[in-house]
Amino acid sequence: MTVTRLEDLPSELWLELFSYFTWFQLNSTWVEWRLNNRIHKLALLAQSRVAFEITPMLLRTWDQCLSYFEHQHSTMAHRITSLVLDEPILSREIIRRWMENDSSFFPRIRRCTVFVELIGHNMLSNLIRLIHQNKSTLHSLVMYFNRLDDYEYTLREIISHDVSVHTMKLMFVEDGRHYCENRLSSNTFFDIPSHLVAFLHTVSFRLSLRRIADLLILIQHCSLPRVQYLHVTVEKSFRKWNERTRQYEELPCYKLCSNDFHSSLFDLPDLRTFHLQQVSMSDIIVLIQHLASIVRLESLTVVNSNVKDRDELNIFKTSMKTRLYCLRKLKFILNLPDDTVFEDDDLYWFNLGHRGIQYEIDKNETESKIVLYTLPYSLNCQRQVRNNAFIQHSQIERKIDYIQWVVDDDPLSIENSLVYLQNTHFLKWFYVIQKSIPSPRSWCLIFPFLRYVELNFEENPYTSGIIYDGTRSTPISHRSILLEQIRINAPSLQCLTLSWDDILLLESGLPWSSLDQLNIRLSVRRQDVPDESLLGRVVTGKAFPQLRYLSFGRRRFRLAPPEVMAQRVLSWFDILISSLSTLSIFHVNKRCCYYRSKPKSAIGTLMTLIRQHVHLNNPSAHVIIHSNEEIIIWL
């Protein structure tokens, strides 16, 4: 028998294999691996042919950005299939040039990923218009949101411009509770225009809703005629601020009933996969009983659904028996009252012949509940996991890209839970424990693929309505232990987000050699204003030898009077330039709530003062002040 080794495959087959990679994927794998001289040369040859993608990692300075668009883009445009807009200055420049050149700028664009918070409303409107103009080539549109007002505005723009591509994902990456306040009304997301609203070409659709009634509006207006995969999340964290009680309060929730389905237009004719997240069981039952197309459903996933009692669970079972004839896959996570008593018949029925079933009691300060779920269960279904939820779901899938983890009890379970984060890229970690000392004995195997970490030692999202109390935060000694473990065990870490107090803990520590982005979260309550000399000692080339992006966020600095703000920004800028030779972007007022300085001329004066000073040292530097008064200096 002839044995053929991988390296003996013909060159034509290798080139065909490489055609399935993008330029960046090929460069970070086969080119860097250098398996042998022939394969390495073939990989370099394939780089000039494969698909290309535009990301901020490609253009790190303003000079590189201008040089690329003026000298290289015209020859690369036909190869660009993917566009990522997650950096404000580059994103605005791309949108501006795209508007000037129309479809010829990205003639083969297939996928567009947008982080909306980094683009102002004016540029966002232009982007939606461009997406509509390029819908014949565009296959996938993915948009991430942090703020409710951005989400509502974008959704209205998408509807008004009739944007519809094969795959659309409109997702929150934050819970949104701090952005709602008193501006929220009881209206739905959708302002239905006089003509028919329709996502005519969308086959896979993922979106967030304020209430399940918004889904009925889409269905009733025949807006989803070709949808086969539908993922709906009801954002239960939308709240309003009550000035009298000084706490966030839940908005009223609208429940479905059979009378809502009187119209004969209610249908999703091609629906085959239905994913419902944070939708109550009573609403799910109404959908199953009255949505005509549900009988053709092949896959149903229900995540974090509250069930009133065992009787409601039995109604759910009965509805499935009588309506879901074609169902092949059922996955769910159901929350029931802690006094619910299951019988053997219940568990046997939910097993469905090929799925195991377990239930756990989750005891915490606010509630007691039974969690009933199928196995295996993808942790990607949950945005937020609390304490030892990793251990409870012992057979969860290991590939987890994004997770928010809250640890406010039982720190001894951390070591076992970390095993399930070996493939995680983004970790948002709330660690709020005052007494128990973390004991990282076997952390050396964790976090090999971790790229983005956001740590918060003071706030607990489960108790956000409680007025801040410093005694509730994690002690300084515990914070140092956790930070050191992340530094050691995350060799690929690129982005770190910490509070200003926690940044000070890194002053005398060892360097973070792989980190190229540092986001400093300032305290609103204590009115943090970092001292430039202290900033220079902490953020240095010795501590962060590869740092190119530094931002101040959460606390807003007013731009008026402009002379005071210019002096503050430039004092920071000067100390950073002298301490960090790699720095290319400095960002102030990042992710702060909207505010407009008075008088309006303050922005123009501030821009002039900053530009004059920055251009003395770097004539090619670029300064931008966004409409929400974020200041960005790009060297």
XYZ file of C-alpha atoms in Angstrom:
635
model
C 0.000 0.000 0.000
C 1.329 3.429 -0.977
C 1.522 5.932 1.899
C 1.207 9.597 0.931
C 2.460 12.152 3.411
C 0.878 15.579 3.727
C 4.015 17.382 2.588
C 4.171 15.213 -0.577
C 0.842 16.480 -1.954
C 1.133 18.236 -5.346
C 1.469 22.016 -5.467
C -1.884 22.426 -7.255
C -3.671 20.741 -4.355
C -1.901 22.980 -1.827
C -2.933 26.115 -3.731
C -6.514 24.854 -3.849
C -6.399 24.287 -0.076
C -5.023 27.791 0.552
C -7.863 29.361 -1.467
C -10.226 28.619 1.451
C -8.214 30.945 3.732
C -8.247 34.723 3.903
C -4.975 36.676 3.724
C -4.782 37.105 7.511
C -5.717 33.477 8.210
C -3.080 32.269 5.781
C -0.436 34.592 7.210
C -1.096 33.556 10.835
C -1.033 29.812 10.040
C 0.801 28.327 7.072
C 3.130 31.286 6.474
C 4.197 31.505 10.115
C 4.402 27.742 10.661
C 7.070 27.257 7.945
C 6.525 23.488 7.761
C 9.074 23.218 4.941
C 10.537 25.446 2.251
C 8.178 24.329 -0.579
C 4.944 24.724 1.425
C 6.121 28.078 2.744
C 6.760 29.389 -0.781
C 3.349 28.118 -1.931
C 1.678 29.901 1.004
C 3.454 33.148 0.087
C 2.340 32.724 -3.508
C -1.260 32.102 -2.414
C -1.258 35.319 -0.360
C -1.367 37.335 -3.579
C -4.513 35.500 -4.703
C -6.714 34.759 -1.682
C -9.484 36.912 -0.219
C -8.453 39.975 1.769
C -10.109 41.715 4.709
C -9.842 45.270 6.018
C -9.397 45.526 9.804
C -7.773 48.096 12.151
C -4.974 45.576 12.743
C -3.887 46.179 9.134
C -3.560 49.972 9.437
C -2.016 50.945 12.750
C -1.118 54.595 12.121
C -2.684 57.475 10.202
C 0.225 57.463 7.723
C -0.328 53.772 7.004
C -4.031 54.441 6.477
C -3.439 57.201 3.930
C -0.675 55.272 2.205
C -2.863 52.186 1.798
C -5.852 54.023 0.337
C -3.723 56.131 -2.010
C -1.301 53.489 -3.320
C -2.551 49.951 -2.581
C -6.340 49.849 -2.370
C -6.961 50.164 -6.107
C -5.057 46.904 -6.732
C -6.471 45.111 -3.662
C -10.148 46.108 -3.916
C -11.240 43.114 -6.014
C -9.823 40.731 -3.362
C -11.497 42.331 -0.339
C -14.400 40.156 0.833
C -14.573 41.081 4.533
C -14.785 44.468 6.263
C -14.537 45.030 10.039
C -15.410 48.468 11.444
C -14.317 48.460 15.091
C -12.056 51.514 15.291
C -13.498 55.022 15.006
C -11.040 56.959 12.837
C -10.335 54.212 10.319
C -14.043 53.337 10.138
C -15.052 56.919 9.367
C -12.337 57.200 6.710
C -13.448 53.943 5.051
C -17.111 55.034 5.006
C -16.202 58.455 3.588
C -14.113 56.978 0.758
C -16.717 54.280 0.116
C -19.369 56.983 -0.291
C -17.189 58.808 -2.820
C -16.503 55.691 -4.938
C -19.797 53.804 -4.485
C -19.785 50.085 -5.412
C -16.372 50.180 -7.097
C -14.660 50.660 -3.725
C -15.575 47.128 -2.503
C -16.775 45.306 -5.646
C -16.681 41.832 -4.017
C -17.618 42.598 -0.418
C -19.328 39.582 1.201
C -19.250 40.189 4.947
C -19.468 43.403 6.978
C -18.998 43.495 10.759
C -19.791 46.749 12.585
C -19.310 47.813 16.209
C -21.927 50.555 16.209
C -20.801 52.458 19.295
C -17.646 53.508 17.459
C -19.530 55.185 14.599
C -21.599 58.364 14.949
C -25.223 58.504 13.779
C -24.326 60.494 10.673
C -21.757 57.967 9.507
C -24.014 55.086 10.501
C -26.778 56.389 8.256
C -24.294 56.556 5.360
C -23.106 53.023 6.112
C -26.658 51.642 6.012
C -27.167 53.366 2.663
C -23.954 51.797 1.321
C -24.977 48.350 2.540
C -28.265 48.737 0.700
C -26.438 49.721 -2.495
C -24.147 46.676 -2.236
C -26.798 44.135 -1.209
C -26.286 42.168 -4.433
C -22.781 41.101 -3.315
C -23.104 41.336 0.477
C -23.984 38.019 2.136
C -23.606 38.694 5.870
C -24.168 41.765 8.069
C -23.187 41.553 11.745
C -23.718 44.542 14.047
C -22.799 44.738 17.746
C -24.425 47.218 20.125
C -23.700 48.517 23.623
C -26.437 51.135 23.854
C -30.182 50.899 23.427
C -30.551 54.227 21.603
C -27.954 53.109 19.025
C -29.881 49.885 18.513
C -33.231 51.605 18.001
C -31.752 54.164 15.613
C -29.962 51.512 13.561
C -33.005 49.284 13.334
C -35.120 52.163 12.060
C -32.447 53.028 9.479
C -32.270 49.410 8.314
C -36.059 49.269 7.925
C -36.350 52.633 6.189
C -33.615 51.713 3.661
C -35.005 48.197 3.063
C -31.701 46.557 3.992
C -31.946 42.787 3.677
C -29.092 40.315 3.138
C -28.870 36.554 3.572
C -27.513 36.623 7.150
C -28.258 39.472 9.562
C -27.189 39.530 13.213
C -28.073 42.525 15.387
C -26.690 41.733 18.833
C -26.087 43.386 22.189
C -22.729 42.712 23.837
C -23.691 44.632 26.980
C -26.829 44.301 29.066
C -27.898 47.886 28.310
C -29.342 48.644 31.712
C -27.296 51.768 32.345
C -28.246 53.419 29.072
C -32.030 53.405 29.231
C -32.934 55.861 31.971
C -35.983 58.090 31.451
C -35.760 58.333 27.680
C -37.401 54.936 27.257
C -41.033 54.871 26.261
C -43.477 51.998 26.229
C -43.511 51.939 22.417
C -42.078 49.118 20.385
C -38.804 49.285 18.484
C -40.599 49.471 15.159
C -42.166 52.570 13.646
C -44.035 50.835 10.855
C -44.022 52.994 7.683
C -46.975 53.249 5.348
C -45.481 50.719 2.949
C -44.785 47.080 3.738
C -41.753 46.433 5.954
C -39.847 43.467 4.611
C -36.548 41.636 5.019
C -37.161 39.964 1.676
C -33.732 38.356 1.206
C -32.912 37.419 4.814
C -32.634 33.686 5.510
C -30.797 33.760 8.864
C -31.880 36.524 11.258
C -30.767 37.285 14.826
C -32.117 40.286 16.685
C -32.907 41.666 20.140
C -36.344 42.944 21.148
C -37.622 44.939 24.061
C -40.696 42.745 24.282
C -42.047 39.729 22.424
C -44.872 41.805 20.909
C -42.305 43.362 18.553
C -41.877 39.959 16.938
C -45.601 39.867 16.176
C -45.324 43.206 14.388
C -42.658 41.780 12.094
C -44.684 38.627 11.417
C -47.999 40.417 10.899
C -46.493 42.678 8.243
C -45.021 39.688 6.358
C -41.543 41.044 7.012
C -39.757 37.698 7.178
C -40.974 35.740 4.130
C -37.767 33.705 3.618
C -36.389 33.341 7.147
C -35.334 29.779 7.950
C -33.242 30.463 11.058
C -34.635 32.968 13.579
C -32.876 33.876 16.840
C -34.833 36.232 19.116
C -33.657 37.618 22.461
C -35.968 39.644 24.695
C -33.753 42.118 26.537
C -35.074 41.837 30.083
C -32.420 44.182 31.455
C -34.053 47.292 29.978
C -34.850 49.478 32.970
C -35.632 53.055 33.865
C -34.101 55.111 36.643
C -36.420 56.142 39.470
C -35.192 59.364 41.042
C -37.326 58.806 44.145
C -35.943 55.385 45.090
C -32.552 55.933 43.385
C -32.784 52.501 41.784
C -33.427 50.974 38.381
C -36.908 49.610 37.861
C -38.070 47.028 35.342
C -40.182 48.262 32.466
C -43.689 46.782 32.112
C -43.737 43.571 30.100
C -46.387 42.793 27.502
C -47.668 39.189 27.438
C -48.966 37.423 24.360
C -52.486 36.044 24.136
C -54.486 34.159 21.504
C -56.343 37.346 20.454
C -53.083 38.726 19.066
C -53.218 36.131 16.269
C -56.641 36.978 14.812
C -55.121 38.118 11.520
C -54.549 35.421 8.902
C -51.202 37.031 8.010
C -49.365 35.600 10.996
C -46.883 33.135 9.542
C -43.209 32.404 8.893
C -43.557 30.051 5.925
C -39.919 28.859 5.674
C -39.015 28.798 9.378
C -37.125 25.635 10.344
C -34.885 26.667 13.266
C -36.261 28.808 16.100
C -34.117 30.094 18.986
C -35.892 31.970 21.803
C -33.838 33.531 24.580
C -35.219 35.118 27.759
C -38.805 34.611 26.570
C -41.318 33.493 29.223
C -42.874 30.056 28.883
C -46.385 31.510 28.650
C -45.369 33.462 25.519
C -43.655 30.419 24.013
C -46.809 28.344 24.484
C -48.916 30.975 22.696
C -46.443 31.022 19.786
C -46.510 27.227 19.479
C -50.289 27.047 19.630
C -51.097 29.875 17.194
C -48.177 30.338 14.793
C -49.182 28.408 11.661
C -45.663 27.590 10.405
C -44.613 26.069 13.734
C -45.772 22.622 12.580
C -42.848 22.521 10.114
C -40.254 23.458 12.734
C -37.248 21.099 12.871
C -35.186 22.648 15.687
C -36.317 24.537 18.805
C -33.991 26.110 21.361
C -35.351 27.814 24.477
C -32.808 29.537 26.732
C -33.424 31.118 30.164
C -37.192 30.815 30.005
C -39.114 31.333 33.258
C -41.777 28.695 33.909
C -44.515 29.593 36.386
C -45.152 26.070 37.708
C -45.316 22.393 36.746
C -48.767 22.852 35.201
C -47.344 25.344 32.729
C -44.574 22.892 31.950
C -47.180 20.226 31.182
C -49.004 22.629 28.846
C -45.700 23.151 27.035
C -45.325 19.380 26.652
C -48.875 18.992 25.367
C -48.463 21.835 22.881
C -45.324 20.222 21.485
C -47.045 16.859 21.110
C -49.970 18.309 19.198
C -48.178 20.888 17.073
C -44.473 20.132 16.528
C -44.748 17.144 14.212
C -41.409 17.589 12.417
C -39.275 18.509 15.441
C -35.913 16.727 15.435
C -33.899 18.755 17.938
C -34.993 20.292 21.237
C -32.634 22.167 23.572
C -33.710 24.256 26.521
C -32.796 25.906 29.811
C -35.889 26.421 31.958
C -36.102 28.213 35.301
C -38.777 26.918 37.690
C -39.692 27.782 41.290
C -37.593 25.954 43.845
C -40.621 24.104 45.262
C -41.415 22.385 41.950
C -41.677 18.599 42.283
C -40.906 16.516 39.194
C -42.270 13.083 38.492
C -40.446 10.363 36.583
C -42.771 10.811 33.616
C -41.694 14.431 33.260
C -38.021 13.642 33.015
C -38.629 10.610 30.781
C -40.654 12.653 28.289
C -38.097 15.457 28.058
C -35.347 12.949 27.402
C -36.740 12.497 23.864
C -34.795 9.285 23.494
C -31.429 10.966 22.772
C -30.991 13.829 25.260
C -30.096 13.568 28.894
C -31.842 15.689 31.475
C -30.765 17.131 34.800
C -32.002 19.810 37.130
C -30.069 21.887 39.596
C -31.022 24.190 42.433
C -29.355 27.563 42.254
C -29.287 29.253 45.657
C -28.264 32.906 45.887
C -29.099 36.047 47.741
C -32.063 37.086 45.615
C -33.868 33.948 44.521
C -34.034 30.173 44.556
C -34.876 28.286 41.410
C -34.580 24.975 39.688
C -32.699 24.979 36.398
C -33.894 22.303 34.004
C -31.744 21.921 30.900
C -30.771 19.568 28.104
C -27.270 18.215 27.493
C -25.015 18.932 25.713
C -25.671 22.623 26.097
C -23.760 25.415 24.363
C -22.584 28.036 26.810
C -22.727 30.581 23.971
C -26.475 30.649 24.587
C -25.865 32.508 27.842
C -24.254 35.918 27.994
C -23.772 35.804 31.722
C -22.765 32.911 33.959
C -22.743 33.141 37.707
C -20.333 31.411 40.087
C -20.196 27.653 39.476
C -22.548 27.474 36.493
C -19.663 25.965 34.496
C -19.579 22.992 36.839
C -23.348 22.553 36.834
C -23.387 22.152 33.061
C -20.707 19.483 33.119
C -21.030 18.488 29.449
C -21.118 21.937 27.883
C -19.422 22.508 24.570
C -15.863 23.721 24.981
C -15.781 26.330 22.213
C -16.778 29.575 23.969
C -15.912 32.848 22.240
C -17.545 35.445 24.512
C -18.634 35.100 28.124
C -19.556 37.370 31.014
C -18.719 35.668 34.283
C -19.954 36.938 37.656
C -18.217 35.590 40.775
C -19.795 36.839 43.981
C -19.882 33.583 45.947
C -18.073 30.243 46.198
C -14.608 31.227 44.878
C -13.371 27.650 45.412
C -15.236 26.636 42.248
C -13.232 29.029 40.076
C -10.350 26.644 39.500
C -12.630 23.887 38.195
C -14.736 26.290 36.134
C -11.735 27.768 34.338
C -11.255 24.459 32.535
C -14.222 25.387 30.337
C -12.608 28.660 29.203
C -9.674 27.171 27.334
C -10.983 28.408 23.962
C -12.406 31.735 25.121
C -11.421 34.888 23.226
C -13.355 37.527 25.193
C -13.876 37.421 28.967
C -15.778 40.038 30.914
C -15.158 39.120 34.535
C -17.029 40.572 37.524
C -15.174 39.396 40.629
C -16.729 40.778 43.835
C -15.708 38.727 46.886
C -14.469 40.303 50.094
C -13.429 37.393 52.320
C -12.089 34.330 50.514
C -8.598 34.557 49.024
C -8.290 33.188 45.461
C -6.057 30.127 45.293
C -4.776 29.685 41.718
C -2.935 26.368 42.018
C -3.387 25.018 38.497
C -4.085 28.022 36.304
C -1.165 27.295 33.984
C -3.413 25.467 31.494
C -6.064 28.157 31.050
C -6.591 31.138 28.743
C -4.224 30.154 25.890
C -6.492 31.869 23.313
C -7.678 34.785 25.433
C -7.542 38.076 23.479
C -9.761 40.549 25.364
C -10.234 40.821 29.145
C -12.390 43.283 31.053
C -12.096 43.077 34.838
C -14.419 44.689 37.349
C -13.759 44.260 41.073
C -16.340 46.728 42.367
C -19.671 46.245 40.585
C -22.043 43.298 40.539
C -24.609 43.305 37.695
C -26.983 41.242 39.847
C -27.151 43.992 42.469
C -26.883 47.050 40.211
C -29.757 48.803 41.981
C -27.822 48.972 45.258
C -26.018 52.231 45.957
C -22.228 51.821 45.737
C -20.478 50.834 48.934
C -16.691 50.533 48.992
C -16.835 47.682 51.524
C -18.456 45.484 48.863
C -15.479 45.621 46.494
C -12.681 43.050 46.229
C -9.617 43.726 48.439
C -6.479 45.069 46.761
C -4.440 41.953 47.611
C -6.963 39.691 45.893
C -6.980 41.880 42.803
C -3.199 41.650 42.504
C -3.343 37.858 42.581
C -5.925 37.669 39.802
C -4.162 40.233 37.605
C -0.864 38.386 37.905
C -2.492 35.078 36.974
C -4.031 36.600 33.843
C -0.682 38.165 32.895
C 1.075 34.816 33.226
C -1.568 32.523 31.736
C -2.829 34.612 28.815
C 0.196 34.819 26.492
C -1.912 36.078 23.556
C -3.756 38.841 25.428
C -4.180 41.944 23.245
C -6.715 44.148 25.052
C -7.167 44.803 28.774
C -9.836 46.955 30.442
C -9.334 47.980 34.084
C -10.320 50.728 36.473
C -7.766 53.451 37.259
C -7.255 52.073 40.786
C -6.406 48.636 39.377
C -4.012 50.120 36.816
C -1.962 51.484 39.718
C -1.408 47.892 40.894
C 0.623 47.233 37.729
C 3.208 49.943 38.464
C 5.823 47.672 40.022
C 4.842 44.416 38.305
C 6.369 42.492 35.417
C 5.676 43.562 31.799
C 2.570 42.621 29.790
C 4.539 41.748 26.677
C 1.660 40.952 24.252
C -0.753 43.766 25.215
C -1.352 46.415 22.530
C -4.579 48.047 23.816
C -5.278 49.340 27.333
C -8.654 50.805 28.312
C -8.698 52.714 31.601
C -12.108 52.936 33.248
C -12.439 56.071 35.386
C -14.811 56.321 38.332
C -17.768 58.668 37.934
C -18.500 58.734 41.647
C -15.003 59.760 42.742
C -14.363 62.160 39.820
C -11.074 60.536 38.824
C -8.567 62.778 37.030
C -5.314 60.852 36.421
C -2.203 62.793 37.341
C 0.198 62.998 34.362
C 3.309 62.138 36.377
C 1.622 59.082 37.912
C 0.327 58.085 34.481
C 3.850 58.283 33.100
C 5.202 55.972 35.808
C 2.454 53.367 35.383
C 1.957 53.321 31.606
C 5.519 52.979 30.357
C 7.316 51.014 27.689
C 8.738 48.785 30.416
C 5.279 47.769 31.625
C 3.633 47.652 28.169
C 6.377 47.313 25.531
C 3.873 46.781 22.646
C 1.125 49.223 23.690
C -0.272 51.236 20.774
C -3.789 52.184 21.959
C -4.701 53.865 25.266
C -8.132 55.145 26.233
C -9.908 56.865 29.138
C -13.571 55.945 29.430
C -16.747 55.986 31.501
C -16.131 59.325 33.200
C -16.932 62.211 30.840
C -14.654 65.256 30.713
C -16.505 68.365 29.524
C -14.942 70.186 26.613
C -15.809 73.630 27.951
C -13.864 75.686 28.784
C -11.675 74.428 25.887
C -8.406 75.886 27.243
C -8.688 73.805 30.430
C -9.581 70.623 28.553
C -6.794 71.156 26.005
C -4.217 71.574 28.766
C -5.450 68.382 30.445
C -5.426 66.256 27.281
C -2.078 67.562 26.065
C -0.391 67.004 29.441
C -1.459 63.354 29.248
C -0.438 63.165 25.603
C 3.059 64.542 26.200
C 3.844 62.164 29.057
C 2.554 59.195 27.049
C 4.626 60.078 23.975
C 7.763 60.373 26.090
C 7.030 57.060 27.868
C 5.678 54.935 25.000
C 7.476 54.854 21.660
C 4.858 52.468 20.218
C 1.754 54.563 21.015
C -0.356 55.417 17.942
C -3.866 56.129 19.322
C -4.954 58.100 22.409
C -8.689 58.156 23.098
C -10.507 60.298 25.727
C -14.216 60.122 26.728
C -14.562 56.633 25.275
C -18.060 55.107 25.614
C -19.403 58.005 27.632
C -23.042 59.075 27.563
C -24.022 61.826 25.140
C -23.309 65.414 26.165
C -22.887 68.650 24.237
C -20.633 71.413 25.527
C -21.892 74.996 25.594
C -21.072 77.138 23.750
C -20.744 74.982 20.614
C -17.664 76.937 19.589
C -15.795 75.134 22.400
C -15.250 72.103 20.169
C -13.678 74.180 17.388
C -11.385 76.001 19.809
C -10.357 72.754 21.480
C -9.643 71.132 18.110
C -7.383 74.045 17.104
C -5.426 73.986 20.376
C -4.833 70.228 20.280
C -3.878 70.175 16.599
C -1.364 72.995 16.954
C 0.423 71.218 19.801
C 0.296 67.694 18.348
C 1.470 68.780 14.883
C 4.603 70.373 16.342
C 5.884 66.873 17.187
C 4.107 64.904 14.472
C 2.855 66.861 11.417
C 1.048 63.790 10.021
C -1.011 63.150 13.188
C -4.799 63.176 12.921
C -7.152 64.657 15.549
C -10.898 63.946 15.671
C -13.642 65.064 18.062
C -16.826 63.023 17.527
C -20.361 64.348 17.835
C -20.583 62.730 21.278
C -17.342 64.551 22.202
C -14.932 61.635 22.159
C -11.411 62.937 21.509
C -9.063 60.748 19.444
C -5.443 61.520 18.551
C -4.067 59.163 15.904
C -0.315 59.388 15.277
